[in-house]
Short mmCIF file of C-alpha atoms and ligand atoms in Angstrom, two decimals:
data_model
loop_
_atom_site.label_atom_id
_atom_site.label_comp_id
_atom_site.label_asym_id
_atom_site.label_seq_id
_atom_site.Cartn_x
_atom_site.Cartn_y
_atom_site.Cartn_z
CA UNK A 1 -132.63 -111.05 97.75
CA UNK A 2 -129.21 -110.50 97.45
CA UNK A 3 -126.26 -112.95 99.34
CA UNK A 4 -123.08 -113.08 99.79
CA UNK A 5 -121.55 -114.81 97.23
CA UNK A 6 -122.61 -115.74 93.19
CA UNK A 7 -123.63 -118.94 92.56
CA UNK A 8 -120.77 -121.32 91.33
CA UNK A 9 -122.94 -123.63 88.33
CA UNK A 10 -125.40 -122.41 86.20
CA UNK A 11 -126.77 -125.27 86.82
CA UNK A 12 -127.82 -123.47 90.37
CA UNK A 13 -131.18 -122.21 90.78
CA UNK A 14 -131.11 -120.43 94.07
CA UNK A 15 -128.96 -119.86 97.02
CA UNK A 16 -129.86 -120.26 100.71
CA UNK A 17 -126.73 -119.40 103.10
CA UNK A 18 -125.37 -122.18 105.29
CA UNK A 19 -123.66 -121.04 108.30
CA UNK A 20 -121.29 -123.77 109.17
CA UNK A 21 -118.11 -123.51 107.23
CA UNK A 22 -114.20 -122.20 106.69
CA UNK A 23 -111.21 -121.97 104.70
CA UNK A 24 -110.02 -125.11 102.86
CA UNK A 25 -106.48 -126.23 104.15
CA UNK A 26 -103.57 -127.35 102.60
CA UNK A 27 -104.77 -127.57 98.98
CA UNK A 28 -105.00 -125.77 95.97
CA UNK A 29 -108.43 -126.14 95.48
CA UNK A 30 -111.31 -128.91 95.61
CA UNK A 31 -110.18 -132.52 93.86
CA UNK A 32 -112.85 -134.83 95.21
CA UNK A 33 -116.86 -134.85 94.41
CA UNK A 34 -118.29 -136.69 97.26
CA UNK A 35 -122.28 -137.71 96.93
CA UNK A 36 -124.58 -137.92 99.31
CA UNK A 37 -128.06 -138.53 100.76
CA UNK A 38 -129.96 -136.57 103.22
CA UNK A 39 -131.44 -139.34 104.91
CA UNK A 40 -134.51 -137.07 106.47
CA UNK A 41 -138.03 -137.57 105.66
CA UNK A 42 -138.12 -134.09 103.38
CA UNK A 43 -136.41 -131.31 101.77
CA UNK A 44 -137.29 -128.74 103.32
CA UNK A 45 -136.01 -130.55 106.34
CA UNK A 46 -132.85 -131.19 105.11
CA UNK A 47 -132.75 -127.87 103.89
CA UNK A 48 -133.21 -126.42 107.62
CA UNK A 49 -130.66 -128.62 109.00
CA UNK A 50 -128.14 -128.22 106.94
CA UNK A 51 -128.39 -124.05 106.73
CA UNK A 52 -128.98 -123.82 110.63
CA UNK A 53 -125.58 -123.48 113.13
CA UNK A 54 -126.81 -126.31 115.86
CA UNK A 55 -126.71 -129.48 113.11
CA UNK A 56 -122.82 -128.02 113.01
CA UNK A 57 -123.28 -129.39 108.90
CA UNK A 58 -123.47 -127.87 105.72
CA UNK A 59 -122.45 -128.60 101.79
CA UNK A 60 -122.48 -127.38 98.83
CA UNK A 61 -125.30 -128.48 97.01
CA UNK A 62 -128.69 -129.65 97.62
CA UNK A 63 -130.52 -131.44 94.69
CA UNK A 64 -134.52 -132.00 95.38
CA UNK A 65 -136.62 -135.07 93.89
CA UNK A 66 -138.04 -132.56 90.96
CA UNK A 67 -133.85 -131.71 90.19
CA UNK A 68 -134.10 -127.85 91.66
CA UNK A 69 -130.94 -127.43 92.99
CA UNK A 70 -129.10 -124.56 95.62
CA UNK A 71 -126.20 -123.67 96.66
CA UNK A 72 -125.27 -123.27 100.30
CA UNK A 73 -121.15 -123.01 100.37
CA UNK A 74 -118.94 -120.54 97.77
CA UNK A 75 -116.65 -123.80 96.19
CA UNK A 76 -113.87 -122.00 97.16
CA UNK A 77 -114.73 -122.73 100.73
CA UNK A 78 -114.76 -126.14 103.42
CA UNK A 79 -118.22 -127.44 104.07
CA UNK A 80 -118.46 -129.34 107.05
CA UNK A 81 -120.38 -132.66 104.99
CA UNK A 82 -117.78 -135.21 105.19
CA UNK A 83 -116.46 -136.04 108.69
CA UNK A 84 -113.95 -138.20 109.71
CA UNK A 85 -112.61 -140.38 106.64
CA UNK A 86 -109.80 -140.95 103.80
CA UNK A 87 -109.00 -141.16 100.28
CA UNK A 88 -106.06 -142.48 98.78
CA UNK A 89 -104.69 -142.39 102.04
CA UNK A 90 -105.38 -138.84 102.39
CA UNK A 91 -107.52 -137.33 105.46
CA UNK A 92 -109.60 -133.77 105.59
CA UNK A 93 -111.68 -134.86 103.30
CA UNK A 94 -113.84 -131.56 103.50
CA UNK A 95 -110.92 -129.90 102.73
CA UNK A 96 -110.15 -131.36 99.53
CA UNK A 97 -113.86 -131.95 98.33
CA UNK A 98 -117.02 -130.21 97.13
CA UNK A 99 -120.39 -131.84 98.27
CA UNK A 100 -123.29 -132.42 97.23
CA UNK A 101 -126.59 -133.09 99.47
CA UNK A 102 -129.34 -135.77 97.15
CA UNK A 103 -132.89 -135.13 98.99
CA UNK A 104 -133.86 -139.00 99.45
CA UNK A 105 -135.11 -141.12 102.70
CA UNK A 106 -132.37 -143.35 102.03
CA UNK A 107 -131.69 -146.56 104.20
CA UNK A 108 -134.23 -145.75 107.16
CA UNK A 109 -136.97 -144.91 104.56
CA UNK A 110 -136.44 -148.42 102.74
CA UNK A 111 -134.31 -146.83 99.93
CA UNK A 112 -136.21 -145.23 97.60
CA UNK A 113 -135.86 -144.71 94.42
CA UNK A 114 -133.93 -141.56 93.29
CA UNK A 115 -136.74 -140.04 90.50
CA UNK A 116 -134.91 -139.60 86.65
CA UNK A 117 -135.34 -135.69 87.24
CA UNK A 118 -132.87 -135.32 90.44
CA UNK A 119 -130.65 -137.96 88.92
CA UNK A 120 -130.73 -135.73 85.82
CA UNK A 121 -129.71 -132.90 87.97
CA UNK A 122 -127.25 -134.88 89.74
CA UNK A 123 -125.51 -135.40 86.80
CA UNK A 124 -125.21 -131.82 85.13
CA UNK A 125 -124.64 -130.15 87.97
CA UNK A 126 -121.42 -133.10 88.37
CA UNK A 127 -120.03 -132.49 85.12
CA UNK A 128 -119.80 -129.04 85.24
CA UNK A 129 -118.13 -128.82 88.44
CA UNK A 130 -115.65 -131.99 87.19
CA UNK A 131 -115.10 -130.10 84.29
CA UNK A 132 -114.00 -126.92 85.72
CA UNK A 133 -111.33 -128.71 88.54
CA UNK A 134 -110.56 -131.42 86.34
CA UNK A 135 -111.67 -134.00 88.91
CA UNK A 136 -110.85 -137.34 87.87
CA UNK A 137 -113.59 -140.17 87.47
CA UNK A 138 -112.29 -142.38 90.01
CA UNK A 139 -112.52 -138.98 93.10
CA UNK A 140 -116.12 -138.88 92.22
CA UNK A 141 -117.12 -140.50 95.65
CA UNK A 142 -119.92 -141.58 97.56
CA UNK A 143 -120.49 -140.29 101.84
CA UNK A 144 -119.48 -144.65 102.07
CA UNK A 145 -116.60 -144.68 100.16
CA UNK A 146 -114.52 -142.34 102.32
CA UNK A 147 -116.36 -143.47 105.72
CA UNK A 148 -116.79 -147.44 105.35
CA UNK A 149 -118.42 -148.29 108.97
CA UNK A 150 -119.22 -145.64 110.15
CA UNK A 151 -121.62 -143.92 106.65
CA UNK A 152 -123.71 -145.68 104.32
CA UNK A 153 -124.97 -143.06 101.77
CA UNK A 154 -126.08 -142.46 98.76
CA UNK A 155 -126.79 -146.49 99.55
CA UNK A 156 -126.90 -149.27 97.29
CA UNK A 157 -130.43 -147.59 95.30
CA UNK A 158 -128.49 -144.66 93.98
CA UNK A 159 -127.37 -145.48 90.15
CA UNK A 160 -123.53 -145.29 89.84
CA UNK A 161 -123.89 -146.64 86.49
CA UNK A 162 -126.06 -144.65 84.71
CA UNK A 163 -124.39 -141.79 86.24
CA UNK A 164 -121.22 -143.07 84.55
CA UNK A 165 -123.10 -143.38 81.36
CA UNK A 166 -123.39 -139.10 81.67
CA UNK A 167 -119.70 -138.67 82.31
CA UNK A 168 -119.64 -138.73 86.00
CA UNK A 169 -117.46 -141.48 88.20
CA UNK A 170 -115.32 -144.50 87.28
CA UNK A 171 -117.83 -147.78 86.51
CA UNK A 172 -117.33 -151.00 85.78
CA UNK A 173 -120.14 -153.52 84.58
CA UNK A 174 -119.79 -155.85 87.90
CA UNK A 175 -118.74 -159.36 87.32
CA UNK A 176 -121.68 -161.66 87.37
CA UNK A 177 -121.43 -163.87 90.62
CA UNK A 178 -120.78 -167.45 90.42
CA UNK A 179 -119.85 -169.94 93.74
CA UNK A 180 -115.92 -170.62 94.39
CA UNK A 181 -113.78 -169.08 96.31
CA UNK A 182 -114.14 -166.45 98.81
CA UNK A 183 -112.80 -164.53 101.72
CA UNK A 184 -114.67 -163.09 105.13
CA UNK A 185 -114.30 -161.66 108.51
CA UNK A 186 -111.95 -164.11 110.22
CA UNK A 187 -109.73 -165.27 107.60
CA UNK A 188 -106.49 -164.44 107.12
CA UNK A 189 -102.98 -164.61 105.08
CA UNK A 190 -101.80 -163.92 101.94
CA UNK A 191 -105.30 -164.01 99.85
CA UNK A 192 -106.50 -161.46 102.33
CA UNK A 193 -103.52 -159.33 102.45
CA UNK A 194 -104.01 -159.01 98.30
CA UNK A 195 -107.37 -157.97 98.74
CA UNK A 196 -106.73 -155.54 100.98
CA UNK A 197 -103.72 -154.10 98.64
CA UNK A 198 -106.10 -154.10 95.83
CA UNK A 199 -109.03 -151.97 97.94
CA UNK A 200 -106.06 -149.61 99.72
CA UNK A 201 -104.44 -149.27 96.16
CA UNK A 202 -108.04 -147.84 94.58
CA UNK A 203 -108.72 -145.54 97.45
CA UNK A 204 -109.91 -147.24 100.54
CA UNK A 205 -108.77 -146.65 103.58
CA UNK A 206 -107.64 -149.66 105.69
CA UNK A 207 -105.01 -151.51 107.31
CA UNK A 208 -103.00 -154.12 105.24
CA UNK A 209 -101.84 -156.48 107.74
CA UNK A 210 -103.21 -159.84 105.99
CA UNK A 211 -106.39 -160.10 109.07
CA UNK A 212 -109.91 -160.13 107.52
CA UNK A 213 -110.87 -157.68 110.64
CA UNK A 214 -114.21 -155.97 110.99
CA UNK A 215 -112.67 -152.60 108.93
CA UNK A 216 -111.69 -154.86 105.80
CA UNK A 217 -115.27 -155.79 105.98
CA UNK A 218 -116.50 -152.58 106.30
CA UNK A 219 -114.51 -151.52 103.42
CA UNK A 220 -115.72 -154.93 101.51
CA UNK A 221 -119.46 -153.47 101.85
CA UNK A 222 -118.41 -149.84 101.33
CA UNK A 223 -116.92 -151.17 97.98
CA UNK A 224 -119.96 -153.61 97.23
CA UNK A 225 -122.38 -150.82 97.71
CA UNK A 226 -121.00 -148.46 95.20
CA UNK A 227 -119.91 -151.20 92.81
CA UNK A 228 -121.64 -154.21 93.37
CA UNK A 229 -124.99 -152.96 94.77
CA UNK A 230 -126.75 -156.41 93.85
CA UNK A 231 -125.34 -158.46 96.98
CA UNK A 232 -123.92 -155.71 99.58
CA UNK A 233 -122.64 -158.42 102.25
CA UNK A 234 -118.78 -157.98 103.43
CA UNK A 235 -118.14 -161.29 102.05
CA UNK A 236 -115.48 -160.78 99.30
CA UNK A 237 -116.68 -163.34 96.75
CA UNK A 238 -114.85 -164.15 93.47
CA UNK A 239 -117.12 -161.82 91.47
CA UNK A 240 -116.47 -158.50 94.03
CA UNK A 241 -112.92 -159.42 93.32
CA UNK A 242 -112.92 -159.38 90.05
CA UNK A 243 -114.64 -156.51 89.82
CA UNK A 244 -112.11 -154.80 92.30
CA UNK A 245 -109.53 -155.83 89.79
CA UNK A 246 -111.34 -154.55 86.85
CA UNK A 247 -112.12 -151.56 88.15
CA UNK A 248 -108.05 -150.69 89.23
CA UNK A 249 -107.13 -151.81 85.77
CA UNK A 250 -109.87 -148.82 84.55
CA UNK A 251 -108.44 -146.62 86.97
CA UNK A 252 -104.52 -147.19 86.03
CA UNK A 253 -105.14 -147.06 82.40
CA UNK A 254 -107.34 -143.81 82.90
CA UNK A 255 -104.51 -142.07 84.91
CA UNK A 256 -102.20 -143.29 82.30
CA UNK A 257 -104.03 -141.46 79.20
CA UNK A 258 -104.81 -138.72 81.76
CA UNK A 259 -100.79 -137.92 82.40
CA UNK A 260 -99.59 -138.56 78.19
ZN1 ZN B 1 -123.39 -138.22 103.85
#
């Protein structure tokens, strides 16, 4: 069967046209890998959706549970997977990002496990498309990261760290928890207004105004989920902070070796 474009990775085993896609605007090219999970009860299900004009979606990639993997959108192009959302204070985020659909039940199914072939698939098919836009670790997203409130995938079960371990995303070994101090929803002041520096500073998108609102904690889970997926709460306890700070130190020095 022949289609209309070549597929992007060799890492691609076949290509099933999605309909529901466009130019990219107002970049060069693609500098965010955003993860995802389909969140359906099969493949083949997400598969229909997410080729077929009514769900108004599409991505790039699909990975199954055995690791076969398609392509549905040229990289070139703007597949309609993100939504509404920001990096780095930056919005569009289709625009500036290539996705990638991870066949798994996710929250509604009781988060199951992602099997050791798809994560294996997940992670070749990441480096090579890192590798050839130079995407930097710390723009290797998850669906949460970029839509804190209102998205919750790949969820708390998908392994950022051993993904890390293959090259792929910024990690951190979290800080163990211990009591002492914290901040929640309700709080506010100076504490509070540092936190939120520190989560706006790495990425996150939220307002800085020193009030421990509903978004910071939003953002608080979105971070926990992704980096602290042992206690995903919105509480920002001593140990998510340190790890916050851990992880920005990672990310400066990276950036630093990155531009020298
Ligand atoms: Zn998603």
């Amino acid at each position: 069967m022949s289609h209309s474009f070549k597929a992007d990775s060799p890492n691609v085993d076949w290509i099933e046209e999605a309909v529901n896609f466009g130019e990219r605007r107002g970049v060069d090219g693609p500098d965010i890998l955003l993860l995802h999970y389909t969140g359906m009860d099969s493949g083949d299900g997400a598969l229909k959706w997410l080729c077929c004009e009514e769900s108004g979606v599409s991505c790039h990639y699909l990975i199954f549970e055995d690791g076969r993997t398609l392509q549905m959108v040229p990289e070139r192009l703007r597949a309609h997977h993100a939504g509404a959302g920001s990096w780095e204070g930056r919005e569009d985020v289709n625009s500036r990002s290539i996705g990638i659909e991870i066949v798994n039940g996710g929250h509604p199914a009781g988060l199951p496990e992602f099997p050791p072939e798809q994560m294996q698939a997940v992670a070749d098919l990441s480096r090579d498309i890192i590798k050839r836009h130079g995407i930097a670790a710390h723009r290797v997203l998850g669906h949460s990261d970029i839509a804190p409130g209102r998205k919750v995938d790949p969820g708390e079960a998908f392994d950022w760290s051993w993904l890390s371990q293959q090259g792929v995303g910024l990690w951190v070994e979290p800080v163990e928890a211990a009591s002492g101090l914290f901040l929640q929803e309700g709080d506010a002041g100076d504490p509070v207004q540092a936190l939120q520096g520190m989560l706006e500073l790495y990425g996150y998108g939220l307002e800085c105004g020193g009030n421990f609102d509903r978004k910071t904690r939003d953002v608080v889970e979105a971070f926990q989920r992704h980096f602290r997926p042992k206690r995903v709460d919105g509480v920002a306890d001593i140990a998510t902070i340190a790890t916050l700070k851990a992880l920005l130190d990672a990310k400066l020095l990276k950036n630093g070796s990155d531009s020298m």
